[in-house]
Short mmCIF file of C-alpha atoms in Angstrom, two decimals:
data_model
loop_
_atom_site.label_atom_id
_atom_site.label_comp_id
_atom_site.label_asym_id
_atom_site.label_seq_id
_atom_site.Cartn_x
_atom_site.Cartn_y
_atom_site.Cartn_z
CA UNK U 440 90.70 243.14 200.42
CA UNK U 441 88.28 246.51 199.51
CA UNK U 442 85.06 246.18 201.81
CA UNK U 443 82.31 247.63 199.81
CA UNK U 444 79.48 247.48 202.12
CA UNK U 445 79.76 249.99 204.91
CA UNK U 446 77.83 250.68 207.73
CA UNK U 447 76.68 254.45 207.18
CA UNK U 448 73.57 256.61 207.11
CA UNK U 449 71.14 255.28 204.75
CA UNK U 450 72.68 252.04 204.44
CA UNK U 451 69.81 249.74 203.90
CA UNK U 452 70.07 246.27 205.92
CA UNK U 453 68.25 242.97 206.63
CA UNK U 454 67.85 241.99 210.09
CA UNK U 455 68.54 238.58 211.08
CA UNK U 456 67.35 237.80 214.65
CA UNK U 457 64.07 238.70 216.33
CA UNK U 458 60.26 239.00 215.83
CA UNK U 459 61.44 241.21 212.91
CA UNK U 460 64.04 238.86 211.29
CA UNK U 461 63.84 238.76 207.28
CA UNK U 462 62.86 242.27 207.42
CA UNK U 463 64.86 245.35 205.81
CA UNK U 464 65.55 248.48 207.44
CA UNK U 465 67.50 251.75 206.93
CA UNK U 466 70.52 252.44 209.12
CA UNK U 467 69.49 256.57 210.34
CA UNK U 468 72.33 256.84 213.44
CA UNK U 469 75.70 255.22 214.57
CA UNK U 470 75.31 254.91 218.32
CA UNK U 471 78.57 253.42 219.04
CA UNK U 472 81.00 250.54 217.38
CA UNK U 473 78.54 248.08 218.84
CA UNK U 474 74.55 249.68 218.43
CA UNK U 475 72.93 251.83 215.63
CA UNK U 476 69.23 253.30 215.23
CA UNK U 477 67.39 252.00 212.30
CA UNK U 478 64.27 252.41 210.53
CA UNK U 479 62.62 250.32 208.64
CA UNK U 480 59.08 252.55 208.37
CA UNK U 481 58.60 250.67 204.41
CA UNK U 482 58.58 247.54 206.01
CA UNK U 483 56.93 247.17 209.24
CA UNK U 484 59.98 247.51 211.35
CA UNK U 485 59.62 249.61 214.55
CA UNK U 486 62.54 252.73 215.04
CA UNK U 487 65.17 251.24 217.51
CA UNK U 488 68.56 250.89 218.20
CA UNK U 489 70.04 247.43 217.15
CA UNK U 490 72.93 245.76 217.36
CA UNK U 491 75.69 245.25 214.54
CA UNK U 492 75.51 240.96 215.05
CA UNK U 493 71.66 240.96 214.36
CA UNK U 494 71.60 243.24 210.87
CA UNK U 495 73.17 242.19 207.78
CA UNK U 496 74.26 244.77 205.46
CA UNK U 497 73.11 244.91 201.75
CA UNK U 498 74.64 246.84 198.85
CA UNK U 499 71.64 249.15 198.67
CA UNK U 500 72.04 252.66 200.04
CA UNK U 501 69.34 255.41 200.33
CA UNK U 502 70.10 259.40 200.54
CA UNK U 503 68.78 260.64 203.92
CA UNK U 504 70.53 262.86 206.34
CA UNK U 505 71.57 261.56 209.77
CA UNK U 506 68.24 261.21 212.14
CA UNK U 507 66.06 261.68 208.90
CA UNK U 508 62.09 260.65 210.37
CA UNK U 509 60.25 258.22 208.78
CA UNK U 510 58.28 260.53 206.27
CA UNK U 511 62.09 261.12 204.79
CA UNK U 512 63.15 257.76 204.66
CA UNK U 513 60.24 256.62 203.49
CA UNK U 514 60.50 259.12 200.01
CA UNK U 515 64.11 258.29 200.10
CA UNK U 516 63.11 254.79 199.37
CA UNK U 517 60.69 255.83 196.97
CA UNK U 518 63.49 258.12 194.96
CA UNK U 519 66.47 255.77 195.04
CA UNK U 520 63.78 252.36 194.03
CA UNK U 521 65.13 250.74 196.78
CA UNK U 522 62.03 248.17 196.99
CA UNK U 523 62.64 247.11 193.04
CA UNK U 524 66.22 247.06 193.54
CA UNK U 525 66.13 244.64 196.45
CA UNK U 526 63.70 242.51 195.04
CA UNK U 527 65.78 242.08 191.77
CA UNK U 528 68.91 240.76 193.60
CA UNK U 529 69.87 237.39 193.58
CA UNK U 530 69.77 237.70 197.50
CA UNK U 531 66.29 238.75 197.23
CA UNK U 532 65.60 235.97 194.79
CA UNK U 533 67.38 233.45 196.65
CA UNK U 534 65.23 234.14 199.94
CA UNK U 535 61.88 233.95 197.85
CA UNK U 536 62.72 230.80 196.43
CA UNK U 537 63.63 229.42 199.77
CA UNK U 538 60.29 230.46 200.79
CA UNK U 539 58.33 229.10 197.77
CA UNK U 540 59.86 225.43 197.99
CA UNK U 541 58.75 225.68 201.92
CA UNK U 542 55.11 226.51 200.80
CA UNK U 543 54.95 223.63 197.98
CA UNK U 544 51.88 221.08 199.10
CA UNK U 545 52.73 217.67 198.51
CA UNK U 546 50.98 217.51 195.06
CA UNK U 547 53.47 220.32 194.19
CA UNK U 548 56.08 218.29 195.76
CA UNK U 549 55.02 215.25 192.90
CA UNK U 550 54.60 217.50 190.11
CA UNK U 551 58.27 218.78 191.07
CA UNK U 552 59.32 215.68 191.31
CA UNK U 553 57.76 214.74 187.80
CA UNK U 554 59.33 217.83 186.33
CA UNK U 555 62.57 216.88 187.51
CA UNK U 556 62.72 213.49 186.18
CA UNK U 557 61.51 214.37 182.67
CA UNK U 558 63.86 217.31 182.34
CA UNK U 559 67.30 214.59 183.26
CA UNK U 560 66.10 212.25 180.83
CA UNK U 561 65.96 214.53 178.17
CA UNK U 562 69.60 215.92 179.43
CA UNK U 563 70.98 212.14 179.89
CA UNK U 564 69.98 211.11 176.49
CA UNK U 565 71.82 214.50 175.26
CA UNK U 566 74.48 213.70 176.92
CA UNK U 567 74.58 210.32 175.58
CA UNK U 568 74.47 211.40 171.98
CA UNK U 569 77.22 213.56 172.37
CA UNK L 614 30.31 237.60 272.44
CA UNK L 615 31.13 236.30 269.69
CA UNK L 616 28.32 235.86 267.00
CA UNK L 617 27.92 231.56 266.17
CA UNK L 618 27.19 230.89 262.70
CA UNK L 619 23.62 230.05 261.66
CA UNK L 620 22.84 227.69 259.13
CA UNK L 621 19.17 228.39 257.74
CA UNK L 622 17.86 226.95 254.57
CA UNK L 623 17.05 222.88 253.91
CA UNK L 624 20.24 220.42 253.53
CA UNK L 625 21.73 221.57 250.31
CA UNK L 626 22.14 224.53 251.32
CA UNK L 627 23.60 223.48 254.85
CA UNK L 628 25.69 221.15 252.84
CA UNK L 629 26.85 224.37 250.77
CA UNK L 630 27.74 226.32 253.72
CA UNK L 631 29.97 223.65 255.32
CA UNK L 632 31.68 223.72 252.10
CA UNK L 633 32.22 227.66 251.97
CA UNK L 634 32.27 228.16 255.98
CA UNK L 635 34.34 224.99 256.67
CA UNK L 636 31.74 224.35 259.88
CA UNK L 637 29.65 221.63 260.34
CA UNK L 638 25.99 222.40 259.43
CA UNK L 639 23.25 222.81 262.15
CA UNK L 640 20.47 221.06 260.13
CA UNK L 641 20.75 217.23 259.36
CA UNK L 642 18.08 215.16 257.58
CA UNK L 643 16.64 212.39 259.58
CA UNK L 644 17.51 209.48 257.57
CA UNK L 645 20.16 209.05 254.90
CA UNK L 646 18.85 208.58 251.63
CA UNK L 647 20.54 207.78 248.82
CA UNK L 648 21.12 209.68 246.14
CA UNK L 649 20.92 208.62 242.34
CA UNK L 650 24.07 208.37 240.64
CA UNK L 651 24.34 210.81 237.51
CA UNK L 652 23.96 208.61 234.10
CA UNK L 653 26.84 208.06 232.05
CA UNK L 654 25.13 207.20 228.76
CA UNK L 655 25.66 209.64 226.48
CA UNK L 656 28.90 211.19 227.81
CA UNK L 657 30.58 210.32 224.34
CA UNK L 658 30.29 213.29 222.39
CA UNK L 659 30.38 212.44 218.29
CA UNK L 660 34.16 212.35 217.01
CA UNK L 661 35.49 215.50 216.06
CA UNK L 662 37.29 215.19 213.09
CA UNK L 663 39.94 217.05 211.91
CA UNK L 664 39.35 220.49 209.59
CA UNK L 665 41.62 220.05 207.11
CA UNK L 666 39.49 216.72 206.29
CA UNK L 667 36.86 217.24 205.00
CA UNK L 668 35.12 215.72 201.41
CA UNK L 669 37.33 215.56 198.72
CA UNK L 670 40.52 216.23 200.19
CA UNK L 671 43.26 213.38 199.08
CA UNK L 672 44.50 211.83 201.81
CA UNK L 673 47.30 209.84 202.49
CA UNK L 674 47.25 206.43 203.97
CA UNK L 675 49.58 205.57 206.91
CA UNK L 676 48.76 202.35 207.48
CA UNK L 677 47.02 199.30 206.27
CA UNK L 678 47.62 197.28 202.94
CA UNK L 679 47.55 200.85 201.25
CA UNK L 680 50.25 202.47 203.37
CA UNK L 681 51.51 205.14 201.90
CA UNK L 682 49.00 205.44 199.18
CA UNK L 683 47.03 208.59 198.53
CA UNK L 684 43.38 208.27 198.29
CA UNK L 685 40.36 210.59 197.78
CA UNK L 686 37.59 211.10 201.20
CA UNK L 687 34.48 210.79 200.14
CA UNK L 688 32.36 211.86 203.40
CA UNK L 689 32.78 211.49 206.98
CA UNK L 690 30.59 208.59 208.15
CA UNK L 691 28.66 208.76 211.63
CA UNK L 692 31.01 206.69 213.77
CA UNK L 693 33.58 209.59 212.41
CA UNK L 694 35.79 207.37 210.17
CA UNK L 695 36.45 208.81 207.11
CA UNK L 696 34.58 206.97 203.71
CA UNK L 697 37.98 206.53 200.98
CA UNK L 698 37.78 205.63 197.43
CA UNK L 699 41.41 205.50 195.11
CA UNK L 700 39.57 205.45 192.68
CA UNK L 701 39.80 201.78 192.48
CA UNK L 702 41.08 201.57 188.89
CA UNK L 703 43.76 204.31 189.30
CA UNK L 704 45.35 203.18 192.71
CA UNK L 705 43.49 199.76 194.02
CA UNK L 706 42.31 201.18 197.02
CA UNK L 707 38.27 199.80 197.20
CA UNK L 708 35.23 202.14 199.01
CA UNK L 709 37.08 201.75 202.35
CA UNK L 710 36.78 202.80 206.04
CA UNK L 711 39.80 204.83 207.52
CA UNK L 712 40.57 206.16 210.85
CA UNK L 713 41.77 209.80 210.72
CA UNK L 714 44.68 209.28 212.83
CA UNK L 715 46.43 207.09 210.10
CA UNK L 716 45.87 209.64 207.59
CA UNK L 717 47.99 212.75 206.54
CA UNK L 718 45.20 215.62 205.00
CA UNK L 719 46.71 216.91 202.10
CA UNK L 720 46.14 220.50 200.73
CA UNK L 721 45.20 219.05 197.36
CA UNK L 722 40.90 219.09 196.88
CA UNK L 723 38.85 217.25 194.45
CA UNK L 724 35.55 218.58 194.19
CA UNK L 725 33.12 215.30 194.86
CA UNK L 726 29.84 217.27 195.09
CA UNK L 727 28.51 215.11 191.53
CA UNK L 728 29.62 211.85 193.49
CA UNK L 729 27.17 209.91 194.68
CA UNK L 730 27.72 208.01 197.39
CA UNK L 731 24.99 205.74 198.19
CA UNK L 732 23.18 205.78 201.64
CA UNK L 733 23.66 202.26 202.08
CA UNK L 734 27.46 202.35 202.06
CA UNK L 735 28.20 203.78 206.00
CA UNK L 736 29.21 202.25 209.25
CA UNK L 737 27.05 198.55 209.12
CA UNK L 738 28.19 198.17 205.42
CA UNK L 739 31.78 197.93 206.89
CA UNK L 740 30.89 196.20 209.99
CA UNK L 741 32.87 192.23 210.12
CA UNK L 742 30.25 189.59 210.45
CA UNK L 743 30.88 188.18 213.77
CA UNK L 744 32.76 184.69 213.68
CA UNK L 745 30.77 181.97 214.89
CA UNK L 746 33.50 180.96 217.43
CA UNK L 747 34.26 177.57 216.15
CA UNK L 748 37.96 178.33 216.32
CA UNK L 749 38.73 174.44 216.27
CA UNK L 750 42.39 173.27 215.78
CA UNK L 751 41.35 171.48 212.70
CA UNK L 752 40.55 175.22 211.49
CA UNK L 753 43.74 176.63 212.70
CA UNK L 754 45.73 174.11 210.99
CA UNK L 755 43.77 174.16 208.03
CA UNK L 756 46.38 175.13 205.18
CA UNK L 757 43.49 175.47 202.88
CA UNK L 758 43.26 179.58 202.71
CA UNK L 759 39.93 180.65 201.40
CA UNK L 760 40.48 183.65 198.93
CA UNK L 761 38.62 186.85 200.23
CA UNK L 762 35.57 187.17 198.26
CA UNK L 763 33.89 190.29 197.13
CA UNK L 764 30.97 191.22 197.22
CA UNK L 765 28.75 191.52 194.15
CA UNK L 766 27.59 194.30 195.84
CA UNK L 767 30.56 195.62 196.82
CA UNK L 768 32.04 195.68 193.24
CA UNK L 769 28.58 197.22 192.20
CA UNK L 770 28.54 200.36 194.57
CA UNK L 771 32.31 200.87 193.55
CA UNK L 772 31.23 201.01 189.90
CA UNK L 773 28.98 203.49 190.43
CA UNK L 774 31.19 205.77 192.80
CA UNK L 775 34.24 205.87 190.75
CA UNK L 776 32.25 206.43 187.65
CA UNK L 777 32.07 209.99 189.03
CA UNK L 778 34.89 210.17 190.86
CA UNK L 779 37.33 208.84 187.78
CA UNK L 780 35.56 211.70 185.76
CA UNK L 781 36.62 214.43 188.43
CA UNK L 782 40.38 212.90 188.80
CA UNK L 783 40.62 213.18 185.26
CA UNK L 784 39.89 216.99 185.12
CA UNK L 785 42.90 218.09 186.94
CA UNK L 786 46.88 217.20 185.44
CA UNK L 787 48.54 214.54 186.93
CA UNK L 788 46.61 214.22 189.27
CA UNK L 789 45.94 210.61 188.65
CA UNK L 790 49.60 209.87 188.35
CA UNK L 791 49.67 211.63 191.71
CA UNK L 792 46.75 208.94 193.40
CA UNK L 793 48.76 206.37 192.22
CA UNK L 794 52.29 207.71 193.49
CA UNK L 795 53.25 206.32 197.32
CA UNK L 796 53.96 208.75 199.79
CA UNK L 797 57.54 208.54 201.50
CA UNK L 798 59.91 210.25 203.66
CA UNK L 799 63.24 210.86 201.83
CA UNK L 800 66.77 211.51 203.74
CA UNK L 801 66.29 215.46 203.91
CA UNK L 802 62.11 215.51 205.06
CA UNK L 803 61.23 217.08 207.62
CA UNK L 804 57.93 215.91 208.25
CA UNK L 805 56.92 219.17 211.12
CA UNK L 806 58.24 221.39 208.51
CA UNK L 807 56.45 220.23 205.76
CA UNK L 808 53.37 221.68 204.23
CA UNK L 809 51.50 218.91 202.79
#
């Protein structure tokens, strides 16, 4: 089994528990096996050192030295796209769509509902004259 | 020496310093007269209803004949029950009074500034003629069960309400389907995490 996704300098992550869960950050410094520092300056996230169980790692990567300051990281994420790059993966895209059916009012609700019905009648009778 | 305590000033304020001081006061009126007691009419403040109702928004019908049916609010009448047409033809719900604690307040607004509702439809419009009180056993057993009449004037005032309001309902998409459509709770709803 190759692991792919390492925790290393400029490893961008999403952290999963506390008043900033759902939020991305940059990993800047390895503490120990347990804590690292991270940054997440593009997205509201305070510096501080986190624990490994509360981030989740994502493939994206940005180039920053180790202890880079926000100004850095923040034109690192500029340089390497990092923003587009997140927002075009299907974990991204998951998590919005999550979000969006959460939001729907219950007239969106019908007009799902509508939607959903038309679209497998059309497929049932497709199916039918197969 | 110790200095005593000195209550000067008439009896409210001796009655004010026993409270503070937690000593009786020095100065007593001669007789005991007896005060008025405060009025309690007009305690009731008016109902406060709910922000998210407000006229126009569709609204969904707990209970009643029409549970579960969504309906548009027309205004909020004085006693604070909300005024609720269908529209008639679309869903069968008539000009109607409704309590706005059996009603969800859905997001979805239909703009019923053109409706007219006329100022003789509010609270006495609704209000049951009171029964005479002959509630005989003859009556009780009586299996003939008069058919509730409307109201020419009742069917008159609806007429001219939904004229408007069916006009409105028709702007938007399925919306009409959506009057008509009951509300219900499915296995996965979760009714405090919903938006509606």
């Amino acid at each position: 089994m190759v692991f792919t996704r390492f925790v290393e300098v400029g490893r961008v992550c999403m952290i999963n528990y506390g008043k900033d869960k759902g939020k991305l950050a940059t990993i800047v410094d390895i503490v120990d096996g347990n804590k690292c520092l991270i940054d997440g300056c593009n997205t509201g996230v305070t510096r501080q050192i986190i624990t490994f169980r509360r981030i989740a790692l994502t493939d994206l990567t940005c180039e920053i030295g180790r202890g880079a300051r926000a100004a850095t990281i923040k034109a690192a994420w500029k340089k390497g796209e990092v923003a587009e790059a997140w927002a075009k993966s299907s974990w991204a895209k998951k998590l919005a769509a999550k979000a969006a059916r959460g939001n729907t009012s219950d007239f969106d609700r019908f007009k799902i509902m509508v939607a959903r019905k038309q679209k497998s009648k059309i497929v049932a009778a497709k199916v039918k004259s197969m | 020496m110790t200095r005593s305590f000195v209550a000067t000033g008439g009896p409210k304020k001796a009655a004010k310093t026993v409270a503070a001081k937690g000593k009786s006061a020095r100065m007593y009126p001669a007789d005991d007269v007896a005060v008025a007691k405060a009025s309690r009419k007009g305690t009731r403040a008016a109902t406060k209803v709910r922000a998210t109702i407000t006229p126009g928004t569709v609204v969904i019908l707990l209970s009643g004949r029409f549970r579960g049916k969504r309906a548009v609010c027309l205004k909020i009448l004085d006693s604070g029950l909300l005024l609720v047409s269908g529209p008639y033809k679309v869903n069968g719900i008539p000009l109607k009074r409704v309590n706005q604690a059996y009603v969800i307040a859905t997001s979805t607004k239909v703009d019923v500034s053109s409706v007219k509702v006329p100022a003789t439809v509010n609270d006495s419009y609704f209000a049951q003629s009171k029964s005479n009180g002959t509630k005989s056993e003859e009556k009780f057993f009586d299996n003939e069960r008069k058919a509730a009449v409307v109201s020419d004037q009742r069917k008159a005032d609806q007429k001219s309400v939904d004229a408007a309001l069916l006009k409105i309902v028709a702007k938007e998409p399925m919306l009409k389907q959506y009057l008509n459509a009951k509300f219900s709770l499915t296995k996965n709803d979760r009714p405090h995490n919903m938006k509606f």
